[in-house]
């Protein structure tokens, strides 16, 4: 089998098939290049044969069988008289592999398609071929007469007929595609590559007995014309001839990829769209196609499929203008049908201004044309684009006198004058139709907007705007209809009008005749009101009009705001106060302005169709200082034609969401603390399990969502609102992660007696969630500015103004934010468990440094308001004070005695009067092992001894514990240690329980010995220790025996699970027993514990989970203390 695979691997991407001749005989075949490989399977004690020919007479046969357990395949032939086959002089069959079972044998052999041997017949791949087969018995190594035989027709190579006159087969080689065409007499046949006739690559072939066979390599460009002959001919005619029915056949080859700019590539390992055609040949050359079409081919798998005919989507804008369209990979093809004497236009845009247009026209006496244009910020006739990106494919007249035209345009032209057709979602389009005169296109007679989904094949007219009764926030606001309420202190009226005197009285104004706009403000006393223009709803940059009242006089000023803190008055004041009134609790003013003031640098041209206003209001100190800050602001979308107005409010007080989020966080802390204190096992699961992680995320996210929603309204402007949804939660996550990292000044320790080691899991999860929020914040900010001409300058500029907040103006420094994010990302990457445990010293140092960088630059990132300093600054200060307190703890050095045995190192540190308690651990740093490294270890001894005893397991080469063990072996120099701590406590009150059940595994015995050291004389305890290293038992035996001698009610049960021999006689005593195998925790707890007991557990995760489950299942509901070494 493997030998055959080696042969076939040298062939081209092969075609394959199978033939089942009878239940006792079948074969598979695989065709590649000029070789065919057969795999013949036959019943035991049988011969099987296959031949090439329509009958036995004049056939070429291959007979295979086993002779003396050796596979034999004979190349034979039969003459014109059907007799027994004669063996060929030259054997052109090669046996590659063979084998068999008791019921059948198989032989694999190969043969060339054309052997060059006169006694062989060729295997024909260009058309179906007749074959014969036979099956018979082998007796005493002789072949008996056929017991079964027959005839089949086989298509070796892939075959497809486009119609009755044109078919193809093909062969695949590593570098070439070989195509065999069969075409009817007097016709040319063509095949090409492309999804449309335009931008296609063509091969047109022809043959007749009196002409030389030829194939023309050509291409069609963007216009629908006859193919242009390529400058470089990359098609080779291999052979050609006439067929028996008067037609012709031709074999050609072409490389998969010619590297010729005029050619498209044949796709070898996938499907592609192809074109085909057939037509008449005359003396003048090729005539128009008589038949043509498209198909989808997979050359490698040997399939061609003609796609189902599709009906192009259709939409009629009105009775005179309709469209259909086709979607291709690179372009959109639109077919327009337009009434006689009219032009028809289609465009992209949500308004007439800033739109992209295509205007087309055709008549019998003119050339079909489409004009690619655009409309800028002013409502004028379209400007013709410098680069015409629309191609007219074809055009003509209809039977009813109208005209039709087919055009194509790329989805995205990369032309600054063009907008993109949207391929994967809906988009707003414009349409229009109008008269054509000798002078050109006249004004539209009909026009409108629609929503197109090109891929889904739909165009719909948008819903008309709802009335005020349907949507309370959508109102009609001409001044004569009364003022509308913008917010509680600001009412507004808007009226467009014309100042022209050359008009007929009583004739209604059209939108294009408006020249001016009149505004009416009604504002609360002691406050200013302002209105401005910004298409994106941002506070800057904006053309703004600010009005305020001082001592009974109302002032209005024309400003242009480039920054949130810089709104200088225009040199040319282009607003005109018409009247004002300042009495009582409100003041009002009416002023007007031209739509186009002519001041291009400072004033924005106001559209007479659709306007995006911004508004702001806040406390005012009078004429000397009219603006203090915005406490209410937002945007107003105003449709001049319908009078419809939509107010989107921003800002407002944010205390509600801060209070609610704090309530959620308090609930989170109290709930988790209560679980840990009341049910320690639940606390363990809550901190360590997958379920606990999910619940943690749910609680934290609930609080963050509240802050995110509140923050979205806390800032003005689209950029600020979108990005701050992620920035607020990110700030809170960073602050919480800092607070949870504190050891001595930890709020969790004060509020819930939750020590440092049990807050680490929260620290990690909240820190990771915070990084996700920071990253989303950065992505959204980049997305907002990615289409700006100077994206890098905007993102890394010194300042970026996003609008105001309720507590002041906000200025953002993107570069500082970027530095904070980079530091945060590196911090998270270095905190993964593998790196943290393998390179602990690097982790600790980088964690401290990067944390400070992250928070510092996060605070510097935003200037304005108190929140960054409160949320991030206070936790940073607490953490710095905590670090200072811990550094003070480590000021003293203590002498250390180091000893080592097997895989464990023992440290005895002279601590003097230093205090600790049961379940305590300390961070130890030893300068000779690693000055910057401090690792936590459980204290085994009682503080009254004046010595702190620790056991350290060797964690492998090049680790801190490994260097410590080498220091113990050396033992030549005095060793000193610095201690930080103690930390940790028990999750139950040890003094309130008469019995203790201490369950541990491996080095997990160390905290259990520390707990046992604090037993009261009247208390009893059972310590169950699972261990597999006998040297560890012997090394700890001294401290174990000391405890047994001190406490008469202490029993220790060792469960030895190792494979090395253990001398139990030197270890066992009445209160120290050794059993082999794993302990039965359920039996242990049921036998020893009662309602006055408590359980402490430490060891590997499987041991902890098993012991926790057994303790929880007991009917006593025993209090639990669970300890892990996951730092």
Short mmCIF file of C-alpha atoms in Angstrom, two decimals, residues 357 370-373 383-391 409 413 415 418:
data_model
loop_
_atom_site.label_atom_id
_atom_site.label_comp_id
_atom_site.label_asym_id
_atom_site.label_seq_id
_atom_site.Cartn_x
_atom_site.Cartn_y
_atom_site.Cartn_z
CA UNK A 357 -24.04 60.39 -7.86
CA UNK A 370 -22.96 57.72 -17.33
CA UNK A 371 -21.50 60.67 -15.45
CA UNK A 372 -19.73 59.94 -12.12
CA UNK A 373 -20.15 62.98 -9.85
CA UNK A 383 -19.66 68.17 -9.75
CA UNK A 384 -18.18 65.76 -12.29
CA UNK A 385 -15.45 63.60 -10.72
CA UNK A 386 -11.91 63.96 -12.08
CA UNK A 387 -11.68 60.17 -12.21
CA UNK A 388 -14.65 58.41 -13.81
CA UNK A 389 -15.10 55.10 -11.99
CA UNK A 390 -18.32 53.99 -13.73
CA UNK A 391 -18.20 51.70 -16.80
CA UNK A 409 -18.72 50.18 -10.50
CA UNK A 413 -13.02 52.82 -5.80
CA UNK A 415 -11.35 57.67 -5.08
CA UNK A 418 -16.59 58.59 -4.27
#
